[in-house]
Short mmCIF file of C-alpha atoms and ligand atoms in Angstrom, two decimals:
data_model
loop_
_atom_site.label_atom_id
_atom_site.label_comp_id
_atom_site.label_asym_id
_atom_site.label_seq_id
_atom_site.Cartn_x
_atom_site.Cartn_y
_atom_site.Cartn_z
CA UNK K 1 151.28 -94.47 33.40
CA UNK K 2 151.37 -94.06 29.48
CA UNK K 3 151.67 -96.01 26.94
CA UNK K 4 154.85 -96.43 25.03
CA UNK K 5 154.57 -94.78 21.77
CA UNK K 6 155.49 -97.25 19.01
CA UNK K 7 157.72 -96.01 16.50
CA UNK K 8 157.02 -98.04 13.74
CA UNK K 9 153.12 -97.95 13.28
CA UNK K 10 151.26 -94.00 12.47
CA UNK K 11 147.81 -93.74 12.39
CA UNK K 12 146.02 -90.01 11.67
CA UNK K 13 144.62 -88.33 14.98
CA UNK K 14 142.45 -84.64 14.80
CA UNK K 15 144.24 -82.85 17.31
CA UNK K 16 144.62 -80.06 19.16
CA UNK K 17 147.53 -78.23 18.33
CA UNK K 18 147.64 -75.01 20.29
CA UNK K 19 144.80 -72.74 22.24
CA UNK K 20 142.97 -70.64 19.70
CA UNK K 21 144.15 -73.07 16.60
CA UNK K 22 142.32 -74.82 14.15
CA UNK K 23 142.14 -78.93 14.83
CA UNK K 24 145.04 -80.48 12.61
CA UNK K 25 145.16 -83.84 11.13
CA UNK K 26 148.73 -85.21 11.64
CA UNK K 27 149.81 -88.70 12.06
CA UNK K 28 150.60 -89.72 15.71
CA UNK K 29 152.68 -93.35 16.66
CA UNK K 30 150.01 -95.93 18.06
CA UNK K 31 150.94 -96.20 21.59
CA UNK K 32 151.19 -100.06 23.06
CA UNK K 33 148.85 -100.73 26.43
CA UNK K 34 150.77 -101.25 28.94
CA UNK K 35 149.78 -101.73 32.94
CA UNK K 36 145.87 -102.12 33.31
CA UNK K 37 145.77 -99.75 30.02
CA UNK K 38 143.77 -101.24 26.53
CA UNK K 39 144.26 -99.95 23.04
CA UNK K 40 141.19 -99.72 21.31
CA UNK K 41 141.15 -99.56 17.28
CA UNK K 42 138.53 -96.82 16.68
CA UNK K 43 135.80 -97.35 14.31
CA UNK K 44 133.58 -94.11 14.88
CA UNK K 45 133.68 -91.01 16.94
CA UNK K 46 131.15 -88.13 17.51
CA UNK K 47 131.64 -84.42 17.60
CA UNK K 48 129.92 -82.64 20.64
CA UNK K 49 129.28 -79.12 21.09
CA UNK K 50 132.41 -79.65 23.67
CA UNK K 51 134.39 -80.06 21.07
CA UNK K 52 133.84 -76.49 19.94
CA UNK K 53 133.94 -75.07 22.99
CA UNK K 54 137.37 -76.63 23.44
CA UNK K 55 138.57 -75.37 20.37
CA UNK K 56 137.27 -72.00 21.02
CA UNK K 57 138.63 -72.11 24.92
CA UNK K 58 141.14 -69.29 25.53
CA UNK K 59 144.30 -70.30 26.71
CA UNK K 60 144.06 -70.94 30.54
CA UNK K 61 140.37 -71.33 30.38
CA UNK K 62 140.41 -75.00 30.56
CA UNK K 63 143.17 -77.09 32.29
CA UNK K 64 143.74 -79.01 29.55
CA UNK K 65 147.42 -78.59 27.92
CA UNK K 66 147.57 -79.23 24.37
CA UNK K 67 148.29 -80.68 21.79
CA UNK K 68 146.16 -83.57 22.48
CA UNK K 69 143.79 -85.66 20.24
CA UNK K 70 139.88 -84.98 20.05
CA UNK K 71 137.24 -87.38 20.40
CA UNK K 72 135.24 -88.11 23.52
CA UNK K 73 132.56 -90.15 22.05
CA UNK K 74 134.11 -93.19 20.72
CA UNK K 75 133.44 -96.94 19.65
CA UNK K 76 135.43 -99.69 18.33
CA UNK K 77 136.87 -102.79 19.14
CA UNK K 78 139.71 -104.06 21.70
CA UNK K 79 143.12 -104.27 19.38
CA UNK K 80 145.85 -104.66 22.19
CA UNK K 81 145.70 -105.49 26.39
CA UNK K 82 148.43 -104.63 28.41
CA UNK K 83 150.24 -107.07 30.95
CA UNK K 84 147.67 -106.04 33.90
CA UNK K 85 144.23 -105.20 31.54
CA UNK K 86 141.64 -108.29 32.52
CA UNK K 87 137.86 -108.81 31.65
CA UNK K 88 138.20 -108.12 28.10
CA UNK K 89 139.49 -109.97 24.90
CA UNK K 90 141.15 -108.76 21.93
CA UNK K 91 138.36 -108.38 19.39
CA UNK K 92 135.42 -107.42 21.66
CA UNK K 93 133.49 -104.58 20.54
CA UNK K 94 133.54 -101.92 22.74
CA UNK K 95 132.06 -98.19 23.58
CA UNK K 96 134.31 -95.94 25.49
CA UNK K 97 132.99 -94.26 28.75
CA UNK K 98 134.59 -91.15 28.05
CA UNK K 99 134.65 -88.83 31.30
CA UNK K 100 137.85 -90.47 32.77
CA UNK K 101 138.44 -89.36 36.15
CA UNK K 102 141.70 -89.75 39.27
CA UNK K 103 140.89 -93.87 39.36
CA UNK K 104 141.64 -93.43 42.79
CA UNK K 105 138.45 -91.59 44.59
CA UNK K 106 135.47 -93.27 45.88
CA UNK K 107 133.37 -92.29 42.85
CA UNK K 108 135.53 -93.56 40.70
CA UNK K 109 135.77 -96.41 42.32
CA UNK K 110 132.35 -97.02 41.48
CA UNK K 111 132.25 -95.94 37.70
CA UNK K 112 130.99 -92.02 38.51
CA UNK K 113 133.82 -90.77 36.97
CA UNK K 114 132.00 -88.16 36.14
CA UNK K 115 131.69 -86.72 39.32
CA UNK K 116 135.44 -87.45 40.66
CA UNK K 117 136.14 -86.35 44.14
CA UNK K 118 139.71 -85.25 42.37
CA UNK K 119 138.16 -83.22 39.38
CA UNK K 120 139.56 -79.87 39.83
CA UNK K 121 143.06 -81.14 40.48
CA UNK K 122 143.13 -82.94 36.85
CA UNK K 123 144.04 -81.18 33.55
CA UNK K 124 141.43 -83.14 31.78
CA UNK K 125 138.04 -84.05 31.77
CA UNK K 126 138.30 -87.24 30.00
CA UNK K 127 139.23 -88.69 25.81
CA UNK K 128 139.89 -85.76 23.77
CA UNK K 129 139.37 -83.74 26.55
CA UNK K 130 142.80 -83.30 28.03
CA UNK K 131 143.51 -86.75 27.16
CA UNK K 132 144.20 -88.05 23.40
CA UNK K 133 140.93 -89.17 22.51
CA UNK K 134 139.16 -91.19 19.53
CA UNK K 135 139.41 -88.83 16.37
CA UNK K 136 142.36 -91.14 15.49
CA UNK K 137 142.83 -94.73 14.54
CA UNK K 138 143.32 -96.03 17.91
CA UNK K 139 142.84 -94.62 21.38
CA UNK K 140 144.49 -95.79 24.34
CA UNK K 141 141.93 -96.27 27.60
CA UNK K 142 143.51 -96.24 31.06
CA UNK K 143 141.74 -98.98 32.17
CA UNK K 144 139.27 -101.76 31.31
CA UNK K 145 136.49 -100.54 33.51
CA UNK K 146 135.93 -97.66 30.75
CA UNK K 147 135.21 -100.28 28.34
CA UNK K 148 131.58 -101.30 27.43
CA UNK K 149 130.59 -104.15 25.50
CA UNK K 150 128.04 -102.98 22.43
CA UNK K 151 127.40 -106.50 21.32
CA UNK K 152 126.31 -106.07 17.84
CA UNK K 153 125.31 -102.39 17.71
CA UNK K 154 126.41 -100.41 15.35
CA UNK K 155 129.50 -98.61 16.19
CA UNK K 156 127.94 -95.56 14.11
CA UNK K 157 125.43 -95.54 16.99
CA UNK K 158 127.62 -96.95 20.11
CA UNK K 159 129.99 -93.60 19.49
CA UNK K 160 127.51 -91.39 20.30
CA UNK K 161 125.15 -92.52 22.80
CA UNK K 162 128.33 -92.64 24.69
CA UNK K 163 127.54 -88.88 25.31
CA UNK K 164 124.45 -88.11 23.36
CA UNK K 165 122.81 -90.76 25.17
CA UNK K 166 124.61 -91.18 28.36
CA UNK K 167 124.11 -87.33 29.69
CA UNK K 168 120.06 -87.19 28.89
CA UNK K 169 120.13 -90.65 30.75
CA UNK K 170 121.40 -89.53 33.60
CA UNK K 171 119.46 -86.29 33.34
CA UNK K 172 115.90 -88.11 33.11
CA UNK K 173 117.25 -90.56 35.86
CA UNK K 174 117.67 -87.89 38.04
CA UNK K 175 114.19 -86.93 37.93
CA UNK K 176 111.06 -88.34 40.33
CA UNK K 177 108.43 -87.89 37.61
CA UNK K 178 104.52 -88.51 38.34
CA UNK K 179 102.77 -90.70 35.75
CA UNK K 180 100.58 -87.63 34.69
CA UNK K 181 104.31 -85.82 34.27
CA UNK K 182 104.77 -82.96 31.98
CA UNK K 183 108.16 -82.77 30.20
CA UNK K 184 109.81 -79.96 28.42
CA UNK K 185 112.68 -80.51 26.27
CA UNK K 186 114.47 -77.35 24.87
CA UNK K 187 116.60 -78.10 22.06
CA UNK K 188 116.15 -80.66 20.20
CA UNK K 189 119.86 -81.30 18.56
CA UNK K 190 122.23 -83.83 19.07
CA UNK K 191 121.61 -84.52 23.05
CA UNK K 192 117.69 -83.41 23.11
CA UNK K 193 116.17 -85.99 20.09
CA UNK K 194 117.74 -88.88 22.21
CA UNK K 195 116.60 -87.54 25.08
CA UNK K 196 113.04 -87.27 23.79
CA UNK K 197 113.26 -91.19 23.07
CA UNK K 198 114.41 -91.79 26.89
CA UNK K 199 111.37 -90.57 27.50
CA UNK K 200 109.13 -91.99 25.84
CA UNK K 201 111.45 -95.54 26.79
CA UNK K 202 111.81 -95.26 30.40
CA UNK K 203 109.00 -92.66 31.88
CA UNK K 204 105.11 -91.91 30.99
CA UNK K 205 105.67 -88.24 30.65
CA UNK K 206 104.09 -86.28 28.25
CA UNK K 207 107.20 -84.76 25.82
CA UNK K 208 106.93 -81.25 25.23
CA UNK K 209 109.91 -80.44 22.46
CA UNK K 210 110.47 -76.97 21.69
CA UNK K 211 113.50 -75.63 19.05
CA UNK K 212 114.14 -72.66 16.96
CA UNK K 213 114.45 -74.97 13.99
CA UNK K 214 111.52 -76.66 11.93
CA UNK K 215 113.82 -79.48 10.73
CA UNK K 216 114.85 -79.92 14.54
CA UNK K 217 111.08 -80.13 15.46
CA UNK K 218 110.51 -82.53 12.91
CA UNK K 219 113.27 -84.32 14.16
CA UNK K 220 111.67 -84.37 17.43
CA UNK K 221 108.40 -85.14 16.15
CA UNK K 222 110.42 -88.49 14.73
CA UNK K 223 111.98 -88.97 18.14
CA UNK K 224 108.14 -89.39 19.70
CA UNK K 225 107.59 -85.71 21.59
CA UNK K 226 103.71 -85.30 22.47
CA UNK K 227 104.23 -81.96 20.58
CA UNK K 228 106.25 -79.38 19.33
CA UNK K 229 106.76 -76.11 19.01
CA UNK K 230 108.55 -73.37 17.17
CA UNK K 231 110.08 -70.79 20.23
CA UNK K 232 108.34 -67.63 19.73
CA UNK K 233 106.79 -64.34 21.69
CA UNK K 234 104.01 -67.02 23.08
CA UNK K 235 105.72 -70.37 23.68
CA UNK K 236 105.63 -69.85 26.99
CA UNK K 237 102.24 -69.20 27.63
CA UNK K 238 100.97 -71.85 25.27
CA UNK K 239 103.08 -74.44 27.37
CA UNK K 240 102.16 -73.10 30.51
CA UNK K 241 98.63 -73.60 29.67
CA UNK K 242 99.29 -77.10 27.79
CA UNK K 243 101.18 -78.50 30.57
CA UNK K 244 99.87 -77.13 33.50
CA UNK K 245 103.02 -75.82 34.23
CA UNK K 246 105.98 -78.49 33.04
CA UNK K 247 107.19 -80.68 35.96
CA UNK K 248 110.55 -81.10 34.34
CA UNK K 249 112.23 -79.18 32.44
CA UNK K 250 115.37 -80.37 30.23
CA UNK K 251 117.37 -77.35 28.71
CA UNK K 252 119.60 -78.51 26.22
CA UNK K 253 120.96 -74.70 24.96
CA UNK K 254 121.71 -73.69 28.21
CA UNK K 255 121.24 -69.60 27.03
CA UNK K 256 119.63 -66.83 28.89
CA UNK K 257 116.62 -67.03 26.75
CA UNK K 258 116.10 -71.07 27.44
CA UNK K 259 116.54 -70.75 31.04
CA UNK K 260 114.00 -67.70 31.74
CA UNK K 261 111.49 -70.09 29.26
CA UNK K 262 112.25 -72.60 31.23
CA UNK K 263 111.70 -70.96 34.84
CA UNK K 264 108.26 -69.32 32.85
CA UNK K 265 107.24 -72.56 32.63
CA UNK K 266 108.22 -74.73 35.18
CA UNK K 267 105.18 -75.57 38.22
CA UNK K 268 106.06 -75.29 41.38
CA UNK K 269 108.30 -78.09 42.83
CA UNK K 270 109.10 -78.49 39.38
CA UNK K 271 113.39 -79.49 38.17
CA UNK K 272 115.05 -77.06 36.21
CA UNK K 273 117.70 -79.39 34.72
CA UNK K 274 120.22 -77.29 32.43
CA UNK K 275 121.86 -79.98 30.12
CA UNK K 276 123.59 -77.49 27.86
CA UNK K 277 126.78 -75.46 28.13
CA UNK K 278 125.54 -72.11 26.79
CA UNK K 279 126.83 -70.45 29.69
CA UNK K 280 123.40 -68.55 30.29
CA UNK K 281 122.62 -66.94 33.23
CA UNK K 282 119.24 -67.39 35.67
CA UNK K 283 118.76 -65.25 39.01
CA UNK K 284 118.43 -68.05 41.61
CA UNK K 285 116.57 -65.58 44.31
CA UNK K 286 113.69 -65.89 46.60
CA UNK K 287 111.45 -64.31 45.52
CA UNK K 288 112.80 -64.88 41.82
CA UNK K 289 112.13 -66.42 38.12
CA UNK K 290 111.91 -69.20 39.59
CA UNK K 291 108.39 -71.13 40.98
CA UNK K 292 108.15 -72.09 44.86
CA UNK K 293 109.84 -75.51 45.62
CA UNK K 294 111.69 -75.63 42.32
CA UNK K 295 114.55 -77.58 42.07
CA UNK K 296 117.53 -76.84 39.86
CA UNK K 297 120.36 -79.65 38.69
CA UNK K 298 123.39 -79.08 36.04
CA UNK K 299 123.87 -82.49 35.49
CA UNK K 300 127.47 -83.53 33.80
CA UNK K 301 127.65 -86.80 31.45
CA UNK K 302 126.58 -89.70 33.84
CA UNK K 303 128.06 -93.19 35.06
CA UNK K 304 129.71 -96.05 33.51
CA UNK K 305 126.87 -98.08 34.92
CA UNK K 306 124.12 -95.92 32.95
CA UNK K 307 126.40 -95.87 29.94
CA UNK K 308 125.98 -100.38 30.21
CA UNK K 309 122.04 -98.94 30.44
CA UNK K 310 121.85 -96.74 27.54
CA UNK K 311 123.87 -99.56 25.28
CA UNK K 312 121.04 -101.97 26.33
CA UNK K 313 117.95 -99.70 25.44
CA UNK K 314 119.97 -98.74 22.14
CA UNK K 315 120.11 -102.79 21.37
CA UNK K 316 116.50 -103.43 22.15
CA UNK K 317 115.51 -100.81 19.87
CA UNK K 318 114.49 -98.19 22.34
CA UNK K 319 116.61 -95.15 21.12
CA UNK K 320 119.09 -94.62 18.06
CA UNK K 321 120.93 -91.65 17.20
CA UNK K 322 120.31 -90.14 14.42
CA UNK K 323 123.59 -89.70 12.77
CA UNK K 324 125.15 -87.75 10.17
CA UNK K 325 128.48 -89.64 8.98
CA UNK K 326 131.85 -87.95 7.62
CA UNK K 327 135.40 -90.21 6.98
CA UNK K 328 138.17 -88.48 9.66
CA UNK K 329 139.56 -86.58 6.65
CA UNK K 330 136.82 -84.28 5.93
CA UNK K 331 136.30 -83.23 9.76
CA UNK K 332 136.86 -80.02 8.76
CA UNK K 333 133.43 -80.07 6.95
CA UNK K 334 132.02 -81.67 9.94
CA UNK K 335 132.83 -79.09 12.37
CA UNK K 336 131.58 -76.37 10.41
CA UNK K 337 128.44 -77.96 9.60
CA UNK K 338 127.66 -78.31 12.96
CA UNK K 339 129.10 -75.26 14.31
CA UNK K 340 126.88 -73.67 11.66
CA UNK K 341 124.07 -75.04 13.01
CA UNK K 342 123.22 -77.82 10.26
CA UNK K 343 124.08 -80.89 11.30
CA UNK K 344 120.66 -83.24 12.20
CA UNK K 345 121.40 -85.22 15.57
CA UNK K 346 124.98 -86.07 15.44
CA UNK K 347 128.19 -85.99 13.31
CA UNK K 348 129.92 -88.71 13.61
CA UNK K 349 133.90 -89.34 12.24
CA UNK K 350 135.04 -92.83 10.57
CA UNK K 351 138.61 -93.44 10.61
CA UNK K 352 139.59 -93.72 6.73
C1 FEH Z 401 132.47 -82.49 28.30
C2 FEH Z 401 133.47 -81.77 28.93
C3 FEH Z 401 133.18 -80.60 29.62
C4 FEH Z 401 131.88 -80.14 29.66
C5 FEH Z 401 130.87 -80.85 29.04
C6 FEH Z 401 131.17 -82.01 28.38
C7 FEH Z 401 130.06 -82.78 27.73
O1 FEH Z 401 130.22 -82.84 26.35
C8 FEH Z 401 129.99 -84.16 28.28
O2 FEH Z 401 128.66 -84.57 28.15
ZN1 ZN Z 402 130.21 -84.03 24.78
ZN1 ZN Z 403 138.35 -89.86 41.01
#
């Protein structure tokens, strides 16, 4: 069930046009909730890495069919309920748990969307991706169970802890760390400074952040890592011998070169947990790269039940994102700053 598409009221929505094009900024109808669906007025929205791999995708390489609007990290507040929507009242400021799966399936069922029993048969993976997402005025949610309250957080930070914060949650949680735990965080961007600050919130682990970047390690540095370090020839060997060998390693690049640092210096029955997309390649072999007893998890985005989590730690002051902010028109600028590598945590979009 869609909404119906009102023809009266236009509000600008980044979308995706075509495979292979540039995102366009065109105005789109606001849709009316109808059903169990909620219309939320959209006051900020991050850009992931995702995003640029979706834009990049060639045609058939996803199972998304375009045009569609961006936007899977999204905040705002509830504007319109349809006839069957309950729990929530106009007004309420909400974050949007973006990975929408079937509705149907026994994990979704239980807010793990993002592991839906009917993934592959979907041609999306969530807002923005597949779906129209919240690069627009207003975004349209199937359901109230994808709605989080945010209290009074800032929407600036809601928007993108709703993936920035939400997948290194559920990475950390998936880890059984000792107290005397060694952590290594590789990349230290967008996803890895917040996930440095999980650390340091919810574990005793020592934070080991390395990045190619000096203004990324000083963002980590910020964030609370133990230490840092610039990747060169002898990162490995200086955090095998600092650590002891790392019991946990969170790769946030996801390249060739991040994984074999990471198997260098993982111990043995240490977790290999690869965060990023970089579509990087590791020999999984015995005997391999790899240490005896190592484990190895490609976690995706996490649960509506961790995102409630993550909203919490943000309002006690445990984590914030550090953000840089553009209005929805100048997304352009956005994109290319951070596909050039210079954006400093996260971009995040304001609807003009
Ligand atoms: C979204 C869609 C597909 C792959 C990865 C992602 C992440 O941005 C979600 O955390
Ligand atoms: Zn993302
Ligand atoms: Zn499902």
């Amino acid at each position: 069930m869609v909404g119906v598409v009102t023809a009266t009221r236009k509000t600008p929505a980044l979308r995706l046009v075509a495979w292979g094009s540039p995102p366009s900024l065109v105005d789109v109808g606001v849709p009316e909730p109808t059903g169990t669906e909620v219309l939320v007025r959209v006051e900020a929205a991050g850009i992931c890495h995702s995003d640029l791999h979706v834009l990049d995708a060639a045609p058939g390489a996803l199972p998304y069919r375009p045009p569609f609007t961006l936007g899977h990290e999204i905040a705002g507040h509830v504007a319109a309920l349809g006839g069957e929507a309950s729990g929530l009242a106009a007004g309420e400021r909400v974050a949007v748990y973006g990975p929408w799966g079937c509705g149907t399936c026994r994990r979704c069922a239980v807010g793990e969307d993002n592991h839906c029993d009917l993934r592959a048969e979907l041609s999306w993976s969530g807002a923005g991706l597949g779906r129209d997402g919240g690069m627009a005025g207003y975004v349209l949610v199937p359901h109230s169970r994808h709605l989080v309250p945010i209290g009074d957080l800032d929407v600036t930070q809601a928007a993108p802890l709703t993936d920035a914060g939400l997948t290194p949650y559920h990475a950390v949680a998936g880890l059984k760390l000792a107290e005397d735990a060694s952590v290594v965080v590789i990349g230290v961007g967008g996803l890895g400074h917040v996930a440095i600050q999980i650390l340091r919130a919810v574990t005793r682990a020592r934070v080991f952040a390395v990045d190619v970047r000096e203004d990324a390690l000083d963002l980590a540095h910020r964030s609370g890592a133990d230490r840092t370090l610039c990747t060169g020839a002898g990162t490995a060997a200086v955090l095998r011998r600092e650590t002891g060998g790392a019991d946990a390693v969170l790769d946030f690049v996801g390249g060739d070169p991040t994984l074999a640092l990471g198997a260098e210096v993982l111990r043995p029955g240490g977790t290999l947990v690869i965060v990023g997309s970089g579509g990087g390649k590791l020999t999984i072999a015995k005997p391999g790269p790899l240490p005896q007893g190592a484990s190895v998890s490609l976690p995706f985005w996490g649960s509506s039940r961790e995102l409630r989590e993550v909203i919490a730690l943000a309002r006690a002051g445990s984590i914030r994102v550090e953000t840089e902010q553009f209005p929805l028109s100048a997304a352009e600028e956005a994109f290319t700053r951070l596909r050039d590598g210079h954006i400093r945590g996260r971009a995040v979009l304001l609807p003009d």
